mmCIF file of C-alpha atoms in Angstrom:
data_model
loop_
_atom_site.group_PDB
_atom_site.id
_atom_site.type_symbol
_atom_site.label_atom_id
_atom_site.label_comp_id
_atom_site.label_asym_id
_atom_site.label_seq_id
_atom_site.Cartn_x
_atom_site.Cartn_y
_atom_site.Cartn_z
ATOM 1 C CA GLY S 1 26.522 21.143 -62.085
ATOM 2 C CA ASN S 2 28.690 21.695 -58.692
ATOM 3 C CA PRO S 3 31.893 24.581 -59.059
ATOM 4 C CA LYS S 4 34.996 23.388 -60.764
ATOM 5 C CA GLY S 5 38.553 24.963 -59.325
ATOM 6 C CA VAL S 6 40.633 26.505 -62.411
ATOM 7 C CA MET S 7 44.147 25.962 -62.182
ATOM 8 C CA LEU S 8 45.584 29.406 -64.246
ATOM 9 C CA SER S 9 49.751 29.193 -64.285
ATOM 10 C CA HIS S 10 51.149 32.337 -63.163
ATOM 11 C CA GLY S 11 52.462 32.931 -67.263
ATOM 12 C CA GLY S 12 48.939 32.708 -68.088
ATOM 13 C CA ILE S 13 48.055 35.734 -66.189
ATOM 14 C CA LEU S 14 51.517 37.225 -66.977
ATOM 15 C CA ASN S 15 50.237 36.815 -70.707
ATOM 16 C CA ASN S 16 46.981 38.531 -70.157
ATOM 17 C CA CYS S 17 49.154 41.641 -68.152
ATOM 18 C CA GLU S 18 51.146 41.679 -71.269
ATOM 19 C CA GLY S 19 47.785 41.618 -73.656
ATOM 20 C CA SER S 20 46.201 44.285 -71.387
ATOM 21 C CA THR S 21 49.226 46.752 -70.650
ATOM 22 C CA LYS S 22 49.477 46.610 -74.724
ATOM 23 C CA LEU S 23 45.604 48.087 -75.384
ATOM 24 C CA LEU S 24 45.985 50.342 -72.277
ATOM 25 C CA LYS S 25 49.105 51.857 -73.692
ATOM 26 C CA LYS S 26 46.708 53.586 -76.628
ATOM 27 C CA ILE S 27 44.297 54.755 -73.987
ATOM 28 C CA ILE S 28 46.076 55.705 -71.083
ATOM 29 C CA THR S 29 49.467 57.814 -70.031
ATOM 30 C CA ASN S 30 51.099 57.601 -66.542
ATOM 31 C CA LYS S 31 49.455 56.461 -63.671
ATOM 32 C CA PRO S 32 45.759 56.028 -64.726
ATOM 33 C CA LYS S 33 42.728 55.857 -61.971
ATOM 34 C CA PHE S 34 40.710 52.867 -62.206
ATOM 35 C CA LEU S 35 36.965 52.263 -60.188
ATOM 36 C CA THR S 36 36.334 48.740 -59.663
ATOM 37 C CA TRP S 37 33.650 46.865 -58.346
ATOM 38 C CA LEU S 38 33.312 43.296 -59.106
ATOM 39 C CA PRO S 39 34.270 40.689 -56.527
ATOM 40 C CA LEU S 40 37.871 40.604 -56.067
ATOM 41 C CA SER S 41 38.169 36.885 -56.461
ATOM 42 C CA HIS S 42 36.075 36.741 -59.890
ATOM 43 C CA SER S 43 38.940 35.886 -62.487
ATOM 44 C CA TYR S 44 37.794 38.954 -64.631
ATOM 45 C CA GLU S 45 38.708 41.308 -61.476
ATOM 46 C CA HIS S 46 41.512 39.422 -60.528
ATOM 47 C CA THR S 47 43.571 39.465 -63.300
ATOM 48 C CA VAL S 48 42.651 43.474 -63.458
ATOM 49 C CA GLN S 49 44.186 43.610 -60.098
ATOM 50 C CA PHE S 50 47.753 42.369 -61.733
ATOM 51 C CA VAL S 51 46.946 44.537 -64.978
ATOM 52 C CA GLN S 52 46.614 47.528 -62.683
ATOM 53 C CA ILE S 53 49.739 47.161 -60.658
ATOM 54 C CA ALA S 54 51.524 46.117 -63.969
ATOM 55 C CA VAL S 55 50.403 50.042 -65.467
ATOM 56 C CA GLY S 56 51.530 51.625 -62.177
ATOM 57 C CA ALA S 57 47.756 52.494 -61.688
ATOM 58 C CA LYS S 58 45.920 54.011 -58.875
ATOM 59 C CA ILE S 59 42.983 51.956 -57.805
ATOM 60 C CA PHE S 60 39.630 53.007 -56.371
ATOM 61 C CA TYR S 61 36.585 50.690 -54.347
ATOM 62 C CA ALA S 62 33.610 51.535 -55.231
ATOM 63 C CA GLU S 63 30.846 51.084 -52.607
ATOM 64 C CA SER S 64 28.245 49.333 -53.850
ATOM 65 C CA ILE S 65 26.663 48.729 -57.451
ATOM 66 C CA ASP S 66 24.287 51.494 -56.329
ATOM 67 C CA LYS S 67 27.171 54.176 -55.871
ATOM 68 C CA LEU S 68 29.028 53.545 -59.093
ATOM 69 C CA ILE S 69 28.072 57.139 -60.937
ATOM 70 C CA LYS S 70 28.418 58.638 -57.580
ATOM 71 C CA ASN S 71 31.536 57.007 -57.137
ATOM 72 C CA MET S 72 33.031 57.905 -60.839
ATOM 73 C CA ASN S 73 32.150 61.628 -59.806
ATOM 74 C CA ASP S 74 34.060 60.974 -56.395
ATOM 75 C CA CYS S 75 37.069 59.565 -58.106
ATOM 76 C CA ASN S 76 37.104 60.303 -61.605
ATOM 77 C CA PRO S 77 38.779 56.953 -63.073
ATOM 78 C CA ASP S 78 40.405 56.964 -66.814
ATOM 79 C CA ILE S 79 39.285 53.109 -67.049
ATOM 80 C CA MET S 80 36.454 51.229 -66.097
ATOM 81 C CA THR S 81 36.166 47.374 -66.504
ATOM 82 C CA ALA S 82 32.254 45.865 -65.944
ATOM 83 C CA VAL S 83 30.262 43.594 -67.043
ATOM 84 C CA PRO S 84 27.160 43.997 -69.792
ATOM 85 C CA ARG S 85 24.515 44.309 -67.075
ATOM 86 C CA PHE S 86 26.209 47.639 -65.986
ATOM 87 C CA TYR S 87 26.469 49.090 -69.094
ATOM 88 C CA GLN S 88 22.277 47.512 -70.077
ATOM 89 C CA ASN S 89 21.267 49.831 -66.860
ATOM 90 C CA LEU S 90 23.233 53.034 -67.939
ATOM 91 C CA TYR S 91 21.802 52.978 -71.385
ATOM 92 C CA GLN S 92 18.133 52.532 -69.729
ATOM 93 C CA LYS S 93 18.857 55.550 -67.488
ATOM 94 C CA ILE S 94 20.673 57.600 -70.100
ATOM 95 C CA SER S 95 17.602 56.840 -72.671
ATOM 96 C CA SER S 96 15.217 57.669 -70.700
ATOM 97 C CA THR S 97 16.444 61.042 -69.734
ATOM 98 C CA PHE S 98 17.225 61.605 -73.175
ATOM 99 C CA GLN S 99 13.130 61.008 -73.810
ATOM 100 C CA LYS S 100 12.426 63.553 -71.628
ATOM 101 C CA ALA S 101 14.061 66.437 -72.904
ATOM 102 C CA THR S 102 12.208 68.670 -75.078
ATOM 103 C CA GLY S 103 12.488 71.849 -77.732
ATOM 104 C CA VAL S 104 16.152 72.534 -78.166
ATOM 105 C CA LYS S 105 17.306 69.870 -76.025
ATOM 106 C CA LYS S 106 15.614 67.607 -77.433
ATOM 107 C CA LEU S 107 17.189 68.289 -80.955
ATOM 108 C CA LEU S 108 20.294 68.150 -79.479
ATOM 109 C CA VAL S 109 20.243 64.947 -78.301
ATOM 110 C CA ASN S 110 18.728 63.168 -80.755
ATOM 111 C CA SER S 111 21.464 64.944 -83.444
ATOM 112 C CA THR S 112 24.082 63.634 -80.737
ATOM 113 C CA THR S 113 22.720 59.795 -81.019
ATOM 114 C CA ARG S 114 21.985 59.740 -84.692
ATOM 115 C CA ILE S 115 25.140 61.465 -85.992
ATOM 116 C CA GLY S 116 27.265 60.142 -83.633
ATOM 117 C CA ARG S 117 25.826 56.599 -84.397
ATOM 118 C CA LYS S 118 26.780 57.300 -87.878
ATOM 119 C CA TYR S 119 30.887 58.476 -87.427
ATOM 120 C CA PHE S 120 31.189 55.547 -85.046
ATOM 121 C CA LEU S 121 29.925 53.283 -87.683
ATOM 122 C CA LYS S 122 32.860 54.950 -90.114
ATOM 123 C CA GLN S 123 29.550 56.260 -92.266
ATOM 124 C CA LYS S 124 30.285 59.872 -94.229
ATOM 125 C CA LEU S 125 29.039 62.815 -92.835
ATOM 126 C CA SER S 126 28.174 65.610 -94.401
ATOM 127 C CA ILE S 127 30.061 69.542 -94.016
ATOM 128 C CA TYR S 128 26.555 70.399 -91.834
ATOM 129 C CA GLU S 129 26.446 67.018 -89.981
ATOM 130 C CA LYS S 130 30.214 67.320 -88.881
ATOM 131 C CA PHE S 131 29.312 70.876 -88.042
ATOM 132 C CA ILE S 132 26.416 69.742 -85.711
ATOM 133 C CA ASN S 133 28.802 66.944 -84.658
ATOM 134 C CA TYR S 134 31.209 69.367 -82.924
ATOM 135 C CA ILE S 135 28.132 71.303 -81.463
ATOM 136 C CA CYS S 136 27.281 68.090 -79.731
ATOM 137 C CA ASN S 137 30.299 67.387 -78.512
ATOM 138 C CA LYS S 138 30.560 71.052 -76.777
ATOM 139 C CA LEU S 139 26.951 70.755 -75.582
ATOM 140 C CA VAL S 140 26.346 67.244 -75.213
ATOM 141 C CA ARG S 141 29.103 64.842 -75.011
ATOM 142 C CA LYS S 142 31.179 66.883 -72.779
ATOM 143 C CA LYS S 143 28.449 67.126 -70.396
ATOM 144 C CA ILE S 144 27.789 63.506 -70.233
ATOM 145 C CA LYS S 145 30.992 62.788 -69.698
ATOM 146 C CA SER S 146 31.649 65.171 -66.732
ATOM 147 C CA GLN S 147 28.750 62.846 -65.275
ATOM 148 C CA PHE S 148 31.278 60.065 -65.131
ATOM 149 C CA GLY S 149 34.013 62.443 -63.606
ATOM 150 C CA GLY S 150 35.435 63.963 -66.626
ATOM 151 C CA ASN S 151 38.414 62.090 -67.377
ATOM 152 C CA LEU S 152 36.876 58.608 -68.681
ATOM 153 C CA LYS S 153 38.677 57.382 -71.639
ATOM 154 C CA ALA S 154 37.282 53.998 -72.166
ATOM 155 C CA PHE S 155 34.258 51.392 -70.313
ATOM 156 C CA ILE S 156 35.739 48.071 -70.944
ATOM 157 C CA SER S 157 32.949 45.249 -70.741
ATOM 158 C CA GLY S 158 33.277 41.511 -70.435
ATOM 159 C CA GLY S 159 32.298 38.195 -68.445
ATOM 160 C CA GLY S 160 29.148 37.723 -71.062
ATOM 161 C CA ALA S 161 27.399 39.034 -74.088
ATOM 162 C CA LEU S 162 27.263 43.149 -74.904
ATOM 163 C CA ASP S 163 24.128 43.634 -76.368
ATOM 164 C CA TYR S 164 24.972 45.675 -80.208
ATOM 165 C CA GLU S 165 22.871 48.812 -79.658
ATOM 166 C CA VAL S 166 23.896 49.505 -76.445
ATOM 167 C CA GLY S 167 27.494 49.684 -77.299
ATOM 168 C CA VAL S 168 26.566 51.734 -80.560
ATOM 169 C CA PHE S 169 24.728 54.038 -78.198
ATOM 170 C CA LEU S 170 27.303 54.244 -75.676
ATOM 171 C CA ASN S 171 30.115 55.247 -78.184
ATOM 172 C CA SER S 172 28.197 57.467 -79.991
ATOM 173 C CA ILE S 173 27.605 59.627 -77.039
ATOM 174 C CA GLY S 174 31.038 60.343 -76.316
ATOM 175 C CA LEU S 175 31.664 56.936 -74.279
ATOM 176 C CA PRO S 176 34.225 55.162 -75.754
ATOM 177 C CA THR S 177 32.457 51.402 -74.686
ATOM 178 C CA LEU S 178 35.167 47.948 -76.044
ATOM 179 C CA GLN S 179 33.798 44.729 -75.246
ATOM 180 C CA GLY S 180 36.327 41.980 -74.069
ATOM 181 C CA TYR S 181 36.153 38.259 -74.422
ATOM 182 C CA GLY S 182 37.364 35.795 -71.910
ATOM 183 C CA LEU S 183 36.569 33.000 -69.483
ATOM 184 C CA THR S 184 37.898 31.680 -66.306
ATOM 185 C CA GLU S 185 39.777 28.736 -68.301
ATOM 186 C CA THR S 186 41.519 31.260 -70.283
ATOM 187 C CA SER S 187 43.219 33.450 -67.134
ATOM 188 C CA PRO S 188 40.551 35.268 -68.528
ATOM 189 C CA VAL S 189 40.906 37.314 -71.775
ATOM 190 C CA VAL S 190 41.311 36.060 -74.875
ATOM 191 C CA SER S 191 40.709 39.042 -76.783
ATOM 192 C CA CYS S 192 39.470 42.969 -76.701
ATOM 193 C CA ASN S 193 38.693 45.400 -79.379
ATOM 194 C CA PRO S 194 41.624 48.371 -79.202
ATOM 195 C CA ILE S 195 40.503 52.029 -78.994
ATOM 196 C CA ASP S 196 41.813 52.773 -82.160
ATOM 197 C CA ASP S 197 39.323 50.561 -84.148
ATOM 198 C CA ILE S 198 36.340 49.561 -82.103
ATOM 199 C CA ARG S 199 33.911 46.780 -83.872
ATOM 200 C CA ILE S 200 31.367 46.803 -81.329
ATOM 201 C CA GLU S 201 29.885 43.792 -83.164
ATOM 202 C CA THR S 202 32.908 42.104 -82.493
ATOM 203 C CA VAL S 203 35.387 40.985 -79.171
ATOM 204 C CA GLY S 204 38.158 42.363 -80.737
ATOM 205 C CA PRO S 205 41.179 40.888 -82.518
ATOM 206 C CA PRO S 206 42.871 37.516 -79.841
ATOM 207 C CA PHE S 207 45.978 38.715 -77.301
ATOM 208 C CA LYS S 208 49.004 37.984 -78.225
ATOM 209 C CA GLY S 209 50.404 34.835 -77.664
ATOM 210 C CA ASN S 210 46.470 33.563 -78.110
ATOM 211 C CA GLU S 211 45.802 31.119 -80.966
ATOM 212 C CA VAL S 212 42.458 31.130 -81.607
ATOM 213 C CA MET S 213 40.570 28.635 -84.200
ATOM 214 C CA ILE S 214 36.641 27.594 -85.288
ATOM 215 C CA ALA S 215 35.437 24.465 -84.981
ATOM 216 C CA GLU S 216 33.537 22.838 -87.681
ATOM 217 C CA ASP S 217 30.492 23.091 -85.854
ATOM 218 C CA GLY S 218 31.062 26.758 -85.068
ATOM 219 C CA GLU S 219 32.585 26.038 -81.322
ATOM 220 C CA ILE S 220 35.344 28.673 -80.113
ATOM 221 C CA LEU S 221 38.888 26.704 -79.761
ATOM 222 C CA VAL S 222 41.612 28.784 -77.675
ATOM 223 C CA LYS S 223 45.302 27.677 -77.554
ATOM 224 C CA GLY S 224 48.411 29.701 -75.603
ATOM 225 C CA GLU S 225 49.919 29.552 -72.453
ATOM 226 C CA ASN S 226 46.814 31.442 -70.846
ATOM 227 C CA VAL S 227 44.686 28.522 -71.303
ATOM 228 C CA MET S 228 44.135 26.625 -67.958
ATOM 229 C CA LEU S 229 46.512 23.846 -66.851
ATOM 230 C CA GLY S 230 43.154 21.963 -65.880
ATOM 231 C CA TYR S 231 40.222 21.466 -63.674
ATOM 232 C CA TRP S 232 41.422 20.851 -59.825
ATOM 233 C CA ASN S 233 41.423 17.193 -58.916
ATOM 234 C CA ASN S 234 38.891 16.501 -62.217
ATOM 235 C CA PRO S 235 41.109 14.979 -65.454
ATOM 236 C CA ILE S 236 37.762 14.027 -66.495
ATOM 237 C CA GLU S 237 36.297 17.245 -66.995
ATOM 238 C CA THR S 238 39.838 18.244 -67.741
ATOM 239 C CA ASP S 239 40.370 16.193 -71.144
ATOM 240 C CA LYS S 240 36.573 16.810 -71.887
ATOM 241 C CA VAL S 241 37.597 20.583 -72.707
ATOM 242 C CA ILE S 242 41.074 20.321 -73.280
ATOM 243 C CA GLN S 243 42.263 18.352 -76.592
ATOM 244 C CA ASN S 244 45.338 18.255 -78.007
ATOM 245 C CA GLY S 245 46.017 22.174 -76.232
ATOM 246 C CA TRP S 246 42.683 23.122 -77.509
ATOM 247 C CA LEU S 247 40.552 24.521 -75.123
ATOM 248 C CA PHE S 248 36.712 23.784 -76.018
ATOM 249 C CA THR S 249 35.009 26.779 -74.876
ATOM 250 C CA GLY S 250 31.466 26.021 -75.814
ATOM 251 C CA ASP S 251 30.952 29.751 -77.544
ATOM 252 C CA ILE S 252 30.051 29.267 -80.926
ATOM 253 C CA GLY S 253 31.532 32.795 -82.907
ATOM 254 C CA THR S 254 33.264 33.588 -86.548
ATOM 255 C CA ILE S 255 36.540 35.349 -87.304
ATOM 256 C CA GLU S 256 36.149 38.655 -89.409
ATOM 257 C CA ASN S 257 39.370 40.460 -90.737
ATOM 258 C CA GLY S 258 41.265 38.640 -87.529
ATOM 259 C CA TYR S 259 38.074 40.295 -85.294
ATOM 260 C CA LEU S 260 36.721 37.649 -83.221
ATOM 261 C CA LYS S 261 32.712 37.759 -83.038
ATOM 262 C CA ILE S 262 30.509 35.674 -80.873
ATOM 263 C CA THR S 263 27.386 34.711 -82.248
ATOM 264 C CA ASP S 264 25.773 32.352 -79.243
ATOM 265 C CA ARG S 265 26.046 30.060 -76.410
ATOM 266 C CA LYS S 266 26.532 26.535 -77.394
ATOM 267 C CA LYS S 267 24.712 24.962 -73.793
ATOM 268 C CA ASP S 268 22.017 28.120 -74.141
ATOM 269 C CA ILE S 269 20.968 27.327 -77.217
ATOM 270 C CA LEU S 270 16.728 26.617 -77.600
ATOM 271 C CA ILE S 271 16.098 24.198 -80.230
ATOM 272 C CA THR S 272 12.708 23.465 -81.323
ATOM 273 C CA PRO S 273 10.625 20.493 -82.278
ATOM 274 C CA GLY S 274 11.070 21.884 -85.852
ATOM 275 C CA GLY S 275 14.816 21.368 -84.825
ATOM 276 C CA ASP S 276 15.313 25.046 -85.400
ATOM 277 C CA ASN S 277 18.315 27.014 -82.834
ATOM 278 C CA ILE S 278 17.193 30.130 -80.778
ATOM 279 C CA SER S 279 19.575 32.213 -78.651
ATOM 280 C CA PRO S 280 17.528 33.325 -75.476
ATOM 281 C CA VAL S 281 20.257 35.725 -74.723
ATOM 282 C CA LYS S 282 19.432 37.662 -77.957
ATOM 283 C CA ILE S 283 16.017 38.213 -77.177
ATOM 284 C CA GLU S 284 15.960 38.814 -73.228
ATOM 285 C CA SER S 285 18.601 41.579 -74.203
ATOM 286 C CA GLU S 286 16.055 43.077 -76.532
ATOM 287 C CA LEU S 287 12.955 42.623 -73.516
ATOM 288 C CA THR S 288 15.505 44.638 -71.687
ATOM 289 C CA LYS S 289 15.973 47.304 -73.730
ATOM 290 C CA ILE S 290 12.604 48.179 -72.417
ATOM 291 C CA GLU S 291 12.222 51.348 -70.116
ATOM 292 C CA PHE S 292 10.618 49.183 -67.495
ATOM 293 C CA ILE S 293 11.612 45.626 -67.163
ATOM 294 C CA GLU S 294 14.689 45.093 -65.300
ATOM 295 C CA GLN S 295 14.885 41.668 -65.855
ATOM 296 C CA ALA S 296 13.896 38.197 -68.579
ATOM 297 C CA LEU S 297 14.673 34.916 -68.639
ATOM 298 C CA VAL S 298 13.055 33.224 -72.169
ATOM 299 C CA TYR S 299 11.813 29.502 -71.875
ATOM 300 C CA GLY S 300 11.312 27.213 -74.274
ATOM 301 C CA ASP S 301 13.878 24.002 -75.016
ATOM 302 C CA ASN S 302 11.657 21.728 -77.578
ATOM 303 C CA LYS S 303 8.194 23.573 -76.979
ATOM 304 C CA PRO S 304 5.771 24.829 -80.026
ATOM 305 C CA PHE S 305 6.659 28.666 -78.761
ATOM 306 C CA LEU S 306 8.674 30.644 -76.795
ATOM 307 C CA VAL S 307 7.364 32.290 -73.038
ATOM 308 C CA ALA S 308 9.366 34.693 -70.659
ATOM 309 C CA LEU S 309 9.761 35.556 -67.148
ATOM 310 C CA ILE S 310 9.395 39.210 -66.745
ATOM 311 C CA VAL S 311 10.450 41.028 -63.706
ATOM 312 C CA LEU S 312 9.719 44.994 -63.932
ATOM 313 C CA ASN S 313 11.932 47.826 -62.690
ATOM 314 C CA ASN S 314 11.409 49.029 -59.145
ATOM 315 C CA ASN S 315 10.187 52.620 -60.518
ATOM 316 C CA PHE S 316 7.274 50.914 -62.627
ATOM 317 C CA LYS S 317 6.225 47.966 -60.357
ATOM 318 C CA ASP S 318 2.692 49.459 -61.110
ATOM 319 C CA THR S 319 2.557 48.926 -65.757
ATOM 320 C CA ASP S 320 -0.530 48.124 -66.713
ATOM 321 C CA TYR S 321 -0.092 44.256 -68.358
ATOM 322 C CA LYS S 322 -1.236 45.546 -71.881
ATOM 323 C CA ILE S 323 1.102 48.427 -71.743
ATOM 324 C CA ILE S 324 3.778 45.504 -71.343
ATOM 325 C CA GLN S 325 2.012 43.243 -73.829
ATOM 326 C CA GLU S 326 2.235 46.345 -76.024
ATOM 327 C CA GLU S 327 5.906 46.798 -75.913
ATOM 328 C CA ILE S 328 6.758 43.616 -75.886
ATOM 329 C CA GLU S 329 5.036 43.670 -79.057
ATOM 330 C CA LYS S 330 6.891 46.026 -81.085
ATOM 331 C CA ILE S 331 10.127 43.589 -80.298
ATOM 332 C CA ASN S 332 8.020 40.523 -81.426
ATOM 333 C CA LYS S 333 8.184 42.387 -85.102
ATOM 334 C CA GLU S 334 11.697 42.470 -84.950
ATOM 335 C CA LEU S 335 11.916 38.652 -84.539
ATOM 336 C CA THR S 336 11.811 35.893 -86.929
ATOM 337 C CA LYS S 337 8.361 33.286 -86.893
ATOM 338 C CA ILE S 338 10.434 31.121 -83.896
ATOM 339 C CA GLU S 339 11.718 33.763 -81.857
ATOM 340 C CA LYS S 340 8.589 35.635 -81.130
ATOM 341 C CA ILE S 341 7.161 36.018 -77.355
ATOM 342 C CA LYS S 342 3.831 34.649 -77.406
ATOM 343 C CA LYS S 343 3.349 34.455 -73.884
ATOM 344 C CA PHE S 344 4.905 35.938 -70.707
ATOM 345 C CA ILE S 345 4.735 35.971 -66.440
ATOM 346 C CA ILE S 346 5.518 38.827 -64.377
ATOM 347 C CA ILE S 347 7.168 37.795 -61.089
ATOM 348 C CA ASN S 348 8.220 40.204 -58.065
ATOM 349 C CA ASN S 349 11.189 38.883 -56.948
ATOM 350 C CA GLN S 350 14.242 40.071 -58.567
ATOM 351 C CA PHE S 351 17.241 37.547 -59.837
ATOM 352 C CA SER S 352 20.455 38.855 -57.434
ATOM 353 C CA ILE S 353 23.716 36.731 -56.529
ATOM 354 C CA GLU S 354 22.295 37.292 -52.744
ATOM 355 C CA ASN S 355 19.241 34.871 -53.788
ATOM 356 C CA GLY S 356 21.465 32.463 -55.509
ATOM 357 C CA PHE S 357 19.843 33.271 -59.362
ATOM 358 C CA MET S 358 22.876 35.574 -60.613
ATOM 359 C CA THR S 359 26.773 34.591 -61.099
ATOM 360 C CA PRO S 360 29.446 37.223 -59.546
ATOM 361 C CA THR S 361 28.679 38.469 -63.262
ATOM 362 C CA LEU S 362 25.402 39.405 -62.900
ATOM 363 C CA LYS S 363 24.310 36.530 -65.839
ATOM 364 C CA LEU S 364 21.403 34.162 -64.793
ATOM 365 C CA LYS S 365 21.786 31.226 -63.857
ATOM 366 C CA ARG S 366 18.876 30.065 -66.099
ATOM 367 C CA PHE S 367 18.921 26.334 -64.619
ATOM 368 C CA LYS S 368 17.829 27.428 -60.931
ATOM 369 C CA ILE S 369 15.795 30.088 -62.173
ATOM 370 C CA ILE S 370 13.988 27.398 -64.684
ATOM 371 C CA GLN S 371 13.789 24.778 -61.769
ATOM 372 C CA GLU S 372 11.938 27.504 -59.533
ATOM 373 C CA TYR S 373 9.537 28.695 -61.810
ATOM 374 C CA LYS S 374 9.440 25.761 -63.150
ATOM 375 C CA LYS S 375 5.545 25.060 -62.736
ATOM 376 C CA GLU S 376 4.532 28.815 -63.891
ATOM 377 C CA LEU S 377 6.131 28.440 -67.403
ATOM 378 C CA GLU S 378 4.805 24.922 -67.874
ATOM 379 C CA ASP S 379 1.333 26.895 -67.369
ATOM 380 C CA LEU S 380 1.876 29.125 -69.969
ATOM 381 C CA TYR S 381 1.639 26.274 -72.577
ATOM 382 C CA LYS S 382 -2.024 24.689 -70.892
#
């Protein structure tokens, strides 16, 4: 629909600053350095700016998305806030480099990810594994960290769901990654993982002053000073989402040991003719882990099976269709029967902010993409 103006109060933004400052105190010392690249008018980055002022930070502005890694090397940031798409790309690049390693290097990178994963997931390490992990810290993780300036204390992910495997991988190779959650209507942060107890499958405990409740149908409800005053000149839409002070977020989730976990997005759910609910975002996330797949959109609401639009990475434009099919089949083996991708088409145009197919936080504008490629998608069912 049409964009809605969200009215945020000074108190709501200050609530976010207070929660963020408390979170950052455990991560950074005086005068931390931030590298920022999201649009400054986006609520996520807008509030981050106030947080940066609150902690007396030095702020560096990236030249472009393409130069992010180079810019990190230039300014040695302590903290970087970004959206899941950035971390997904990072995962692809580092995984690709690891796969090319041979001999002793291969042994080292495999040990780094395997033992690092165990350590991060709080699984018991043997004395031998502890020793190898120490070696990996010195020879692999230190080198990886230096490629991002050498001072990085944490990546913070928000603006969408961070894939579990991506989060575990980055943490296991020495790049602490904290997942948070929020929406423009909550100024925007609701919760975030703390550095000393990262549970990557969750979005952390709610900030102080935020009340979070799960409705009977699983929807996440938020109450607190951080909740918007309403939509600008739009009382009808405001009354739809705020009832008795509770904001209906449109996200589905649970609370586990005080940590909030997002399991789905209400309006993105695909419903099969049999009444089963499917999360397209989860499957798309699996597809974009394939080295040569840059972007993917899963389609199939009220259809007999699921299909996908695939955008190839620029470096792999000539990849054979059969190879892509083989990789998708590997993913299908890990999915339930109703989640499997039966057919797909490759399109040449990437989804971007410029062509209107992505939001400023690099989420797909699903409805618009489907409108554009409706015929091609429907033809897959013939």
